[in-house]
Short mmCIF file of C-alpha atoms in Angstrom, two decimals:
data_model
loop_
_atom_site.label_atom_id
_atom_site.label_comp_id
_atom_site.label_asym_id
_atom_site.label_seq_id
_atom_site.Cartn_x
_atom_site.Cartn_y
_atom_site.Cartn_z
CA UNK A 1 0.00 0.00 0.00
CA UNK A 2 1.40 3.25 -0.78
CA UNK A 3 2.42 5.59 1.97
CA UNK A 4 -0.19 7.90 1.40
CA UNK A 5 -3.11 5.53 0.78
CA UNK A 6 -1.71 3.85 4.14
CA UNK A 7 -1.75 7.47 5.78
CA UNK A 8 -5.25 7.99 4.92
CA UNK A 9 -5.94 4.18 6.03
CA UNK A 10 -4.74 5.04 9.31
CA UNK A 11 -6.64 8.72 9.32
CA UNK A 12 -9.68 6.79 8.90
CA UNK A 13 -9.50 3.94 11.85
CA UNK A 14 -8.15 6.86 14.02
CA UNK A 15 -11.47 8.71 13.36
CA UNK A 16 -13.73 5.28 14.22
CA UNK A 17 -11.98 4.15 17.07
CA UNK A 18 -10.21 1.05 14.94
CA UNK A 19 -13.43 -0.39 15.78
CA UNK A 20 -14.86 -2.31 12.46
CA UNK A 21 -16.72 -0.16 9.75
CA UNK A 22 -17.51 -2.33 7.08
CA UNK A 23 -17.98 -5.90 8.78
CA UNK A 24 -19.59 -7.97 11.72
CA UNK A 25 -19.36 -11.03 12.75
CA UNK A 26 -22.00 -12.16 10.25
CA UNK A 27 -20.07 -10.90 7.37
CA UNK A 28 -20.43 -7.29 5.09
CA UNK A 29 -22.69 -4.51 6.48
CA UNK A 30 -25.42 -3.13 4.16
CA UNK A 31 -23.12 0.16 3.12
CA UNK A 32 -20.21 -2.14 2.50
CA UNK A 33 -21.78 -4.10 -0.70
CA UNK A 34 -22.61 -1.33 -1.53
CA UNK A 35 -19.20 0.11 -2.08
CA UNK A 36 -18.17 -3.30 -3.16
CA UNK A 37 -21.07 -3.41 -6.02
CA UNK A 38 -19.15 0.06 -7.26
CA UNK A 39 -15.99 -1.26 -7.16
CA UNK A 40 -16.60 -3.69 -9.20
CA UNK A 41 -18.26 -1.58 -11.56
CA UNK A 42 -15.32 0.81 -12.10
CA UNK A 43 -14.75 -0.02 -15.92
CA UNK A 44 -17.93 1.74 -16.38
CA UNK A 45 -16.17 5.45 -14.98
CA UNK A 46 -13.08 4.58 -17.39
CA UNK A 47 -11.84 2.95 -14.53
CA UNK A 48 -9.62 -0.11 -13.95
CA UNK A 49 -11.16 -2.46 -11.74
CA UNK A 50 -7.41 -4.42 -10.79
CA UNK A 51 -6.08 -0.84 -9.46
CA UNK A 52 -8.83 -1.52 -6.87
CA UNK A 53 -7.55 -5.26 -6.49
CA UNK A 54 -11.41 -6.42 -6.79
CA UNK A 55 -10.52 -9.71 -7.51
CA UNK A 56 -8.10 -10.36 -4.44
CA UNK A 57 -11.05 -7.78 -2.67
CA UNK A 58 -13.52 -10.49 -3.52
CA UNK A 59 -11.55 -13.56 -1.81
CA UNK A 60 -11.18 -11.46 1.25
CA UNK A 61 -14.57 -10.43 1.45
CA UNK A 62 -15.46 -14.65 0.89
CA UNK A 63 -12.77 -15.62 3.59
CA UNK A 64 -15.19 -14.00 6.26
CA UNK A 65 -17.96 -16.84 5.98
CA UNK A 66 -15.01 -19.92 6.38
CA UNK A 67 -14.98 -21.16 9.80
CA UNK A 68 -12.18 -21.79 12.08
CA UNK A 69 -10.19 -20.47 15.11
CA UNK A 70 -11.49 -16.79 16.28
CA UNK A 71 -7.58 -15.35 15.88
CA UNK A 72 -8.16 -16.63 12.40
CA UNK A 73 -11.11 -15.47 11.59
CA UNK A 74 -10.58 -11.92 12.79
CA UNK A 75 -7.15 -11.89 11.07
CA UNK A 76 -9.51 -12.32 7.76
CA UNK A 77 -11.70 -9.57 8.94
CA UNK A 78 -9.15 -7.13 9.78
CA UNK A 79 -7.64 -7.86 6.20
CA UNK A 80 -10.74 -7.51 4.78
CA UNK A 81 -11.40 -4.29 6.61
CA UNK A 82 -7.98 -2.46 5.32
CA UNK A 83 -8.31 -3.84 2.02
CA UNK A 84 -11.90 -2.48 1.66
CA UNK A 85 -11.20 0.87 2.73
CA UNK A 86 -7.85 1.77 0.84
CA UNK A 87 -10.01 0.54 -2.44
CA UNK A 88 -12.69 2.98 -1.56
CA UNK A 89 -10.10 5.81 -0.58
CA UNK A 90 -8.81 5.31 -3.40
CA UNK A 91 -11.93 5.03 -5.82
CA UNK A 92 -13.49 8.05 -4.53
CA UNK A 93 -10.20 10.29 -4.80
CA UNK A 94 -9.91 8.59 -8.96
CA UNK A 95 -14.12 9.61 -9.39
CA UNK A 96 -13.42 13.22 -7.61
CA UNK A 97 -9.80 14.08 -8.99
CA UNK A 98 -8.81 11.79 -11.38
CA UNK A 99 -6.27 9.15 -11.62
CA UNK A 100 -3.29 11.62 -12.65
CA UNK A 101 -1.87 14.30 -11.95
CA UNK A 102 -2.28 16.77 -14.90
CA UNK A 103 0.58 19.00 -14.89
CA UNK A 104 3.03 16.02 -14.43
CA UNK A 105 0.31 12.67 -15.91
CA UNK A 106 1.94 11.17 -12.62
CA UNK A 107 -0.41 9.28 -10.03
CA UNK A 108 -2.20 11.20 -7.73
CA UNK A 109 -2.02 10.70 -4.00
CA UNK A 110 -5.03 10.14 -1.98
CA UNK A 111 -3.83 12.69 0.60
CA UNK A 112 -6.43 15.71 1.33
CA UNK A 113 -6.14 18.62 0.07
CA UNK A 114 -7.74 21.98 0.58
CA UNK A 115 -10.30 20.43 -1.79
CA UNK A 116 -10.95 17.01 -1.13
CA UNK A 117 -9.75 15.20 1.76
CA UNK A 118 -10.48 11.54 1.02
CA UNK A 119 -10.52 9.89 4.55
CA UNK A 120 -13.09 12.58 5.97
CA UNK A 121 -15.40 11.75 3.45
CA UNK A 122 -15.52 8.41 4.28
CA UNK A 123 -16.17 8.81 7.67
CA UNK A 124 -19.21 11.10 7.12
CA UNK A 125 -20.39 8.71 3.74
CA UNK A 126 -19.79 5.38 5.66
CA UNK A 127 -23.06 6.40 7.66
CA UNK A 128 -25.10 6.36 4.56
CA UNK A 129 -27.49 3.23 3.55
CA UNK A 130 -27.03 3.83 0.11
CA UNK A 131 -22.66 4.59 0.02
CA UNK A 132 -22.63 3.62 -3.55
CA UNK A 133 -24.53 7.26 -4.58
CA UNK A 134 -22.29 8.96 -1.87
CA UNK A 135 -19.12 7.95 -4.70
CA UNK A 136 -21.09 8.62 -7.62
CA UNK A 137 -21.95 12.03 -6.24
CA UNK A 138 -18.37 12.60 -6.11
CA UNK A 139 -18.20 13.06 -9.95
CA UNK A 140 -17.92 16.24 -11.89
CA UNK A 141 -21.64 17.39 -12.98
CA UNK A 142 -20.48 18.77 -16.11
CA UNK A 143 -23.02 18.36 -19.38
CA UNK A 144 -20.16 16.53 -20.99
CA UNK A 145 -19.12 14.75 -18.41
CA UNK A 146 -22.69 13.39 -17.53
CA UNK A 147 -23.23 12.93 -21.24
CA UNK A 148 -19.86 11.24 -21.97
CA UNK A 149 -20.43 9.02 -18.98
CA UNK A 150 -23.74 8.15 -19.59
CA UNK A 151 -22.79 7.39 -23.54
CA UNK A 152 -20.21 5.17 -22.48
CA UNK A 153 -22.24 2.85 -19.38
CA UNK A 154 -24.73 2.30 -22.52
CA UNK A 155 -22.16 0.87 -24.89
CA UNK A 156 -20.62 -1.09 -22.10
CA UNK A 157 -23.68 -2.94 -21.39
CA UNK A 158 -25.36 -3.29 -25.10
CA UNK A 159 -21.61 -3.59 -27.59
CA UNK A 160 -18.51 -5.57 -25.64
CA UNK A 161 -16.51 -4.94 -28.75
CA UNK A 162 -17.27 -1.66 -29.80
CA UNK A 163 -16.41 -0.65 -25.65
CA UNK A 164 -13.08 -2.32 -26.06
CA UNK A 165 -12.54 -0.70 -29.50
CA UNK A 166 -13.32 2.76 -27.00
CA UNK A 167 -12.27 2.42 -23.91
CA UNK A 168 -8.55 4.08 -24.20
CA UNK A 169 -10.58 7.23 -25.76
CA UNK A 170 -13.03 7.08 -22.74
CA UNK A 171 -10.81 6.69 -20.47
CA UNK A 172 -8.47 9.65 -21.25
CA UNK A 173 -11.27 12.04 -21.66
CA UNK A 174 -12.92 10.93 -18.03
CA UNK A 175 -9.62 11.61 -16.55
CA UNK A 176 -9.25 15.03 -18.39
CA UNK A 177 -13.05 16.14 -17.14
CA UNK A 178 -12.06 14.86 -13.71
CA UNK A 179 -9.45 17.42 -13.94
CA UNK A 180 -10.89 20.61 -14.26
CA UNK A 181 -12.58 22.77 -11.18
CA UNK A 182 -16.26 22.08 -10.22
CA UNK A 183 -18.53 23.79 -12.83
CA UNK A 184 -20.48 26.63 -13.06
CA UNK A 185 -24.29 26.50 -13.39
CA UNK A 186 -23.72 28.73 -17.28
CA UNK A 187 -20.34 29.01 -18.98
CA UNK A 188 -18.11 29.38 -21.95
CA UNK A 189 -17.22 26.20 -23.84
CA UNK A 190 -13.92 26.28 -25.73
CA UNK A 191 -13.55 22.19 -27.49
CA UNK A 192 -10.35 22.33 -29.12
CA UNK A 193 -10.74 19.27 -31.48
CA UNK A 194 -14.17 20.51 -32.12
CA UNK A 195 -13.44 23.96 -33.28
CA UNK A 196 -16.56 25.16 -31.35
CA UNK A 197 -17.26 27.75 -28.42
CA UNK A 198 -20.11 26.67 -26.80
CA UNK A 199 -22.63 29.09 -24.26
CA UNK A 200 -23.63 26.62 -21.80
CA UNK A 201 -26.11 27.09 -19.09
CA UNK A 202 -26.87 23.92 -16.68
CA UNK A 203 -27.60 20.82 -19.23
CA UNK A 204 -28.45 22.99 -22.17
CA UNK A 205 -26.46 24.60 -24.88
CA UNK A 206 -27.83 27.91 -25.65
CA UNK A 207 -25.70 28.70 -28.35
CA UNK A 208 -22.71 27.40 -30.80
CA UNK A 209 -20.11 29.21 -32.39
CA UNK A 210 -17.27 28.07 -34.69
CA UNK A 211 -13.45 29.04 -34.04
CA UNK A 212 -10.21 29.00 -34.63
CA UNK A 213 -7.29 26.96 -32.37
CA UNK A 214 -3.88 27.08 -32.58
CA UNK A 215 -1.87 25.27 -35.50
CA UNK A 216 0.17 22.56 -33.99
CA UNK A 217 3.57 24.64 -33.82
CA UNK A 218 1.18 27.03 -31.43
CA UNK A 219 -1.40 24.90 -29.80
CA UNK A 220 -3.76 26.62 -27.67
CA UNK A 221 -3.88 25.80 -24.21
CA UNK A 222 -6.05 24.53 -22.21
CA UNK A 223 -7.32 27.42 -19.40
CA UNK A 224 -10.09 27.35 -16.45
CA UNK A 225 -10.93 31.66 -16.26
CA UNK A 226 -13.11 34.08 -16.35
CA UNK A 227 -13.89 36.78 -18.86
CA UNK A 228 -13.56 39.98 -17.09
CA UNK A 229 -14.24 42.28 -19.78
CA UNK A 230 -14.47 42.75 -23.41
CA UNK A 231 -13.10 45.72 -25.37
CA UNK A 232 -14.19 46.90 -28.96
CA UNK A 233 -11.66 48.14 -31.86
CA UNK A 234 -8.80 46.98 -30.22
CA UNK A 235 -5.05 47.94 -30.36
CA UNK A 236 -3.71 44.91 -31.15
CA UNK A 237 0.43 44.90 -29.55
CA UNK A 238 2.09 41.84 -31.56
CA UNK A 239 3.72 39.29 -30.04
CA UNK A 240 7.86 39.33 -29.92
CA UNK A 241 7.67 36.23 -31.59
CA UNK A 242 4.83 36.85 -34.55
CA UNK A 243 7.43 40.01 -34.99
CA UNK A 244 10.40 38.17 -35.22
CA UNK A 245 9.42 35.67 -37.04
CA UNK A 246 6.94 37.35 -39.49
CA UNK A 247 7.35 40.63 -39.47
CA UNK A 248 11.14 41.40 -39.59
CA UNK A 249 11.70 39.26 -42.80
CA UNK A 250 9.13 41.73 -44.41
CA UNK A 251 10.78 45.00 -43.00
CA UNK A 252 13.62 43.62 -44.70
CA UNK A 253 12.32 43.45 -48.07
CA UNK A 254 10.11 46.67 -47.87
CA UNK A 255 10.15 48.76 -44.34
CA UNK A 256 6.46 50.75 -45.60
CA UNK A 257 4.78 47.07 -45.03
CA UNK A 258 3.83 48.78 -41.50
CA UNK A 259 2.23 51.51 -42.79
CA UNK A 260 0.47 49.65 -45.87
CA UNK A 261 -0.96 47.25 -42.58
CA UNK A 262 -1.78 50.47 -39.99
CA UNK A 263 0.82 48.85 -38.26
CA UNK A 264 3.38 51.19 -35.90
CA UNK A 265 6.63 51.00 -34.76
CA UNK A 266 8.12 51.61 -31.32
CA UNK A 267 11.49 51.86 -29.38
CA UNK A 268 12.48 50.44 -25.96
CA UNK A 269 10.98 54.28 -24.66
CA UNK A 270 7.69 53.90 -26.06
CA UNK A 271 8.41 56.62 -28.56
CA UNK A 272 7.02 56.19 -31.70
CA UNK A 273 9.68 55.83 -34.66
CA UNK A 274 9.88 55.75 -39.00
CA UNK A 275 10.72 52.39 -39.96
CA UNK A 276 12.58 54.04 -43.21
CA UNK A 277 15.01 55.09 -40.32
CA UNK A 278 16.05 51.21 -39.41
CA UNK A 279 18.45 49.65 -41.57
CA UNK A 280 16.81 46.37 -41.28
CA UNK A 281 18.99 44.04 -42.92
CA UNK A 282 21.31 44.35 -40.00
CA UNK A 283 18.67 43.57 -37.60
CA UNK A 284 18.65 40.35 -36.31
CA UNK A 285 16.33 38.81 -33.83
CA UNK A 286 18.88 38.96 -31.00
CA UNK A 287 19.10 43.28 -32.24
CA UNK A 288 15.68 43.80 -32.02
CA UNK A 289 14.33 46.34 -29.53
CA UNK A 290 11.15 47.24 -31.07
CA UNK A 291 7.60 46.34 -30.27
CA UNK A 292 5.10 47.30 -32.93
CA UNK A 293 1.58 47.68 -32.29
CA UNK A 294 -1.58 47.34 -35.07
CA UNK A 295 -4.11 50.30 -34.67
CA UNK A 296 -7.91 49.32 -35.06
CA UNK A 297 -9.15 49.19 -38.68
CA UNK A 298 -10.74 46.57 -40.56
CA UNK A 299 -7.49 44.45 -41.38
CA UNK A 300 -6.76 44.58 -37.50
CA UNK A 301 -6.14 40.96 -36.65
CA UNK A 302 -7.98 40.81 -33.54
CA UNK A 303 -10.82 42.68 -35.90
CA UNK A 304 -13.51 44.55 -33.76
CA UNK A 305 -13.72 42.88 -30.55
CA UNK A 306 -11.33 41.40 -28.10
CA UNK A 307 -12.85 38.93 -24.78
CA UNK A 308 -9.56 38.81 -22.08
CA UNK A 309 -10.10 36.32 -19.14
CA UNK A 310 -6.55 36.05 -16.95
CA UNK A 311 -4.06 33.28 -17.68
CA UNK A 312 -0.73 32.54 -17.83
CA UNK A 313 -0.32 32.08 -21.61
CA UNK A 314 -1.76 35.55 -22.48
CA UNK A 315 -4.30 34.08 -24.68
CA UNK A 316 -8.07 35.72 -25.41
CA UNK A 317 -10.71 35.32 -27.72
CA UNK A 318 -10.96 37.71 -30.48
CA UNK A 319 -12.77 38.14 -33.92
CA UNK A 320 -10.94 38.10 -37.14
CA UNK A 321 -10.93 39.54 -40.33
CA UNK A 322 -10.03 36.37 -41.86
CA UNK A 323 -13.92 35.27 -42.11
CA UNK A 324 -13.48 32.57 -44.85
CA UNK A 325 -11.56 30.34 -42.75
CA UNK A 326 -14.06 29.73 -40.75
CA UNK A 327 -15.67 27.33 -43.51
CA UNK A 328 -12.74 25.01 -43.26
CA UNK A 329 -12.98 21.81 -41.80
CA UNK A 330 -9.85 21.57 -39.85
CA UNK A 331 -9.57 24.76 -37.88
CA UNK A 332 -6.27 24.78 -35.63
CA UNK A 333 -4.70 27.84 -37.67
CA UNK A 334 -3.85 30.67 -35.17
CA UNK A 335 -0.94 31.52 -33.22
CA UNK A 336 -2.84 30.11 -30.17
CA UNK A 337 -5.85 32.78 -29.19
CA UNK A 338 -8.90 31.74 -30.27
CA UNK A 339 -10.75 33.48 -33.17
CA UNK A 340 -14.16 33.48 -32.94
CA UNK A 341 -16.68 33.47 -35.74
CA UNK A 342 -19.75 35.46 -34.56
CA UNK A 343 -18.19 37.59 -31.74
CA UNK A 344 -21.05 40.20 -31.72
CA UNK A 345 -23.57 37.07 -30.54
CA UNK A 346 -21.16 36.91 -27.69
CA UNK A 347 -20.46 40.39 -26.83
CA UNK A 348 -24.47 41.22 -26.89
CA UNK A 349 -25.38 37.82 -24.63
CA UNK A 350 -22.73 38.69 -22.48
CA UNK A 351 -24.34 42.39 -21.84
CA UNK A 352 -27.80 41.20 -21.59
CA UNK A 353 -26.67 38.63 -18.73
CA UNK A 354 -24.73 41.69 -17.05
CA UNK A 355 -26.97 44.27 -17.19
CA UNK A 356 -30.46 42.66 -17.88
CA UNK A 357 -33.03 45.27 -18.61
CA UNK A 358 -30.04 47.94 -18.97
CA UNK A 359 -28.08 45.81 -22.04
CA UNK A 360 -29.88 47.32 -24.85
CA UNK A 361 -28.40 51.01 -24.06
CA UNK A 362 -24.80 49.42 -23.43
CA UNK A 363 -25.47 47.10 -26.54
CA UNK A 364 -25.43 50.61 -28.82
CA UNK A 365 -22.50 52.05 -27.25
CA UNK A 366 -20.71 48.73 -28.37
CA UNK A 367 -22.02 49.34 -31.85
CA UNK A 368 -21.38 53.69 -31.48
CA UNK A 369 -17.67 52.30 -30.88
CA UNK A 370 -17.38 49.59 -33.63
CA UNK A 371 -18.63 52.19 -36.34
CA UNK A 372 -16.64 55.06 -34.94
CA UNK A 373 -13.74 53.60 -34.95
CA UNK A 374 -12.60 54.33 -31.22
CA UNK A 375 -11.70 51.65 -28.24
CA UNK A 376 -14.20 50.87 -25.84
CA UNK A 377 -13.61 48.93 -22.85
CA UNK A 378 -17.13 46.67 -21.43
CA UNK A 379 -16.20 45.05 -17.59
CA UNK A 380 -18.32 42.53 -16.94
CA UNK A 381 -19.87 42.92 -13.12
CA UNK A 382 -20.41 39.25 -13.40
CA UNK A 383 -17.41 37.62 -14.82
CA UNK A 384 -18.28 34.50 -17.31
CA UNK A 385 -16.37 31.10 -16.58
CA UNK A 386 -14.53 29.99 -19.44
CA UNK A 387 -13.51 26.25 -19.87
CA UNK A 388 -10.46 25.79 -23.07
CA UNK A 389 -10.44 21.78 -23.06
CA UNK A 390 -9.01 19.32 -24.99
CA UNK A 391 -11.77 16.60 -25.47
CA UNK A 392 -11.07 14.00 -28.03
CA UNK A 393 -14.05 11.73 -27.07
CA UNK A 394 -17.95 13.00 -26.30
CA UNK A 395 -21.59 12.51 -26.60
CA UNK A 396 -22.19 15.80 -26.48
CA UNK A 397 -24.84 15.54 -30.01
CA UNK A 398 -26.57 12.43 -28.86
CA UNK A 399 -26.90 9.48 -27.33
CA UNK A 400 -23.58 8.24 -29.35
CA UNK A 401 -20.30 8.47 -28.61
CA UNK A 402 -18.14 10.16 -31.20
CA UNK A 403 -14.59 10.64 -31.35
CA UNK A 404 -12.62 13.96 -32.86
CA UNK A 405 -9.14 14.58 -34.30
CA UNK A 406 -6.49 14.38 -31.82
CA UNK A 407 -5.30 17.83 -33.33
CA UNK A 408 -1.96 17.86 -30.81
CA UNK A 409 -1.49 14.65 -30.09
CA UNK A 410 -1.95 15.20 -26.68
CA UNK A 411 -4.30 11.33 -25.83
CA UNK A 412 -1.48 8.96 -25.99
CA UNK A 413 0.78 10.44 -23.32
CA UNK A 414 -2.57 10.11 -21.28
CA UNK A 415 -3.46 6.71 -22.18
CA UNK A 416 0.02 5.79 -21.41
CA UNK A 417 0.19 7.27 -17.70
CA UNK A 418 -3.19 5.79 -16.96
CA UNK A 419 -1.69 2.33 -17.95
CA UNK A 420 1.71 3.08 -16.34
CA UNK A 421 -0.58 3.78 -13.42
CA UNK A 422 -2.33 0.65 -13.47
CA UNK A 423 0.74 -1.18 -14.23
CA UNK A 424 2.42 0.26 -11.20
CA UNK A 425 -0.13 -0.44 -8.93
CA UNK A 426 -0.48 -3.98 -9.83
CA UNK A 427 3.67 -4.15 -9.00
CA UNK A 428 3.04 -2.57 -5.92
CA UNK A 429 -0.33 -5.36 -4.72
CA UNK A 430 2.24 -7.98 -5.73
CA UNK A 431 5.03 -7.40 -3.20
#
């Protein structure tokens, strides 16, 4: 048993006494098979029933009806005991936070946390006649989590091989879901693989937009936020690296590309400078000190409305002159914001969930700005959670499960941790 399973283990008995929880003399208690019925159900969560040890769980829990001397008999119980426990500790910290750990797709440890503190859970949910809904309420309530999960249980039980043919895809995108924070009753929807940005409110989508991800050299990441504010005709400051890598080769061929693109050049002081004064073929991208900013016009690139939510990659949702990309197919094209195809929809539900009866005289200001040409900033009193995820796997259009493009690549380092995992754990029940 790992040291923190076994920590939690002892957390547990501590809190009951070490008196029995899950046994008398007679054999299981009521709440106990229940938990056992779950456990042995855990290929239906994209689960793996042997990192529970089910099987070995199962002789235990059988040893308790053979007769013989009392010591023997309550050595059996007090094995069944522990080993019933750390499966359940350990089940209802894999339903709650996953099997992984995302920034590192190592195990997690069943130690608490300021979230979820696994043995305290069980003490209060041991109580319960019915401990089996006690785990499964420790799931994420998501719409596609509930739909992906409920997709998948149905083609477990009606196609064997089409669920085998599945169950890496499943598995991976549980985990991921099991990853993110507890969800908000409405919120933005950003699918990578699906190109969409989804309004969601409770089980419902209210309304679907196409976009454009990152290319694979510049993947967009995925980001939990909140959109604080909007802000029409937009300054757009370029990135160092869009700049270096493809702006300066034009400067060197023709320095009035700025000026043709309402672009403007700056120096480390902020002071606005001629390009025709740069001898640009000597400027290299270790030599240059400029920043260059695009001032709003039709050909802006973030177009005439910006969304900004805080994160750590500096990444927003914008529109886009660029409208006819929006009929391709295959959609992971930007530098890694998100271009959005109808950001007016947004910007307008946004204001009419802020400001309710008061939206339709913000609404024109939005519109006074857009057509006048100047920058208008819109804070949102009520910020809107935004979810970027990578889901590869989903029922979110039916009863069906459907798989997407695995645009980055990013499922088969997944897959392999989760078997790693398993593979580990089975090492660890063997010594």
């Amino acid at each position: 048993m790992p040291a923190a399973l076994h920590g939690e283990v002892l957390r547990f008995y501590t809190g009951v006494g070490f008196a029995p929880s899950w046994t008398s003399e007679k054999g299981l208690l009521p709440a106990a098979a229940d938990g056992v019925k779950l456990l042995h159900r855990a290929a239906e969560f994209g689960l793996n029933p042997a990192d529970y040890k089910v099987q070995d769980l199962a002789a235990n829990l059988d040893s308790l009806a053979v007769a013989g001397s009392p010591e023997a008999r309550l050595q059996r119980r007090v094995a069944a005991e522990l080993h019933l426990t750390s499966a359940l500790l350990k089940l209802a910290s894999h339903l709650r936070r996953g099997r992984l750990q995302p920034a590192t797709l190592q195990p997690a440890t069943c130690e608490p946390d300021s979230v979820f503190d696994g043995a305290d859970w069980l003490l209060r949910a041991r109580r319960s006649a019915q401990l089996g809904q006690q785990l499964l309420r420790l799931q994420p309530t998501t719409r596609s989590y509930v739909r992906l999960q409920w997709a998948w249980q149905k083609l477990v039980r009606t196609d064997t091989a089409a669920a085998r043919k599945l169950s890496g895809p499943v598995a991976v995108n549980l985990e991921r879901l099991r990853w993110e924070p507890r969800g908000d009753s409405a919120y933005l929807l950003v699918n990578i693989p699906a190109y969409t940005l989804q309004i969601v409110r409770g089980p419902a989508v209210v309304r679907s937009f196409r976009v454009i991800v990152g290319g694979v050299p510049t993947p967009t990441p995925e980001v939990y936020s909140h959109v604080r504010f909007f802000q029409t005709s937009p300054e757009w400051k370029v990135p160092r690296s869009i700049a270096l890598n493809e702006i300066l080769p034009r400067l060197r061929r023709n320095p009035a590309f700025l000026a043709a693109n309402n672009y403007v050049l700056y120096n480390q002081q902020g002071q606005q400078i001629s390009p025709h004064k740069v001898n640009w073929k000597q400027i290299t991208p270790e030599t240059f000190r400029y920043s260059i900013r695009q001032a709003a016009c039709c050909d802006n690139a973030l177009g005439n409305v910006v969304f900004r939510f805080p994160n750590a990659h500096d990444i927003f949702v914008h529109d886009t002159p660029a409208r006819k990309l929006f009929s391709a197919p295959r959609r992971a094209l930007s530098h890694g914001c998100i271009r959005l195809e109808k950001p007016f929809q947004l910007a307008a539900f946004l204001l009419r969930r802020d400001y309710g009866e008061q939206a339709p005289r913000h609404i024109e200001r939005m519109w006074d700005s857009v057509y006048g040409g100047y920058s208008k900033y819109f804070p949102l009193r009520n910020p809107m959670p935004i979810y970027i995820r990578y889901l590869t796997c989903h029922a979110d259009n039916g009863p069906t499960l459907q798989t997407l493009p695995d645009v980055y690549q990013r499922d088969a380092p997944v897959l392999q941790a989760l078997q790693q995992a398993s593979q580990e754990s089975t090492a660890a029940a063997a010594r």
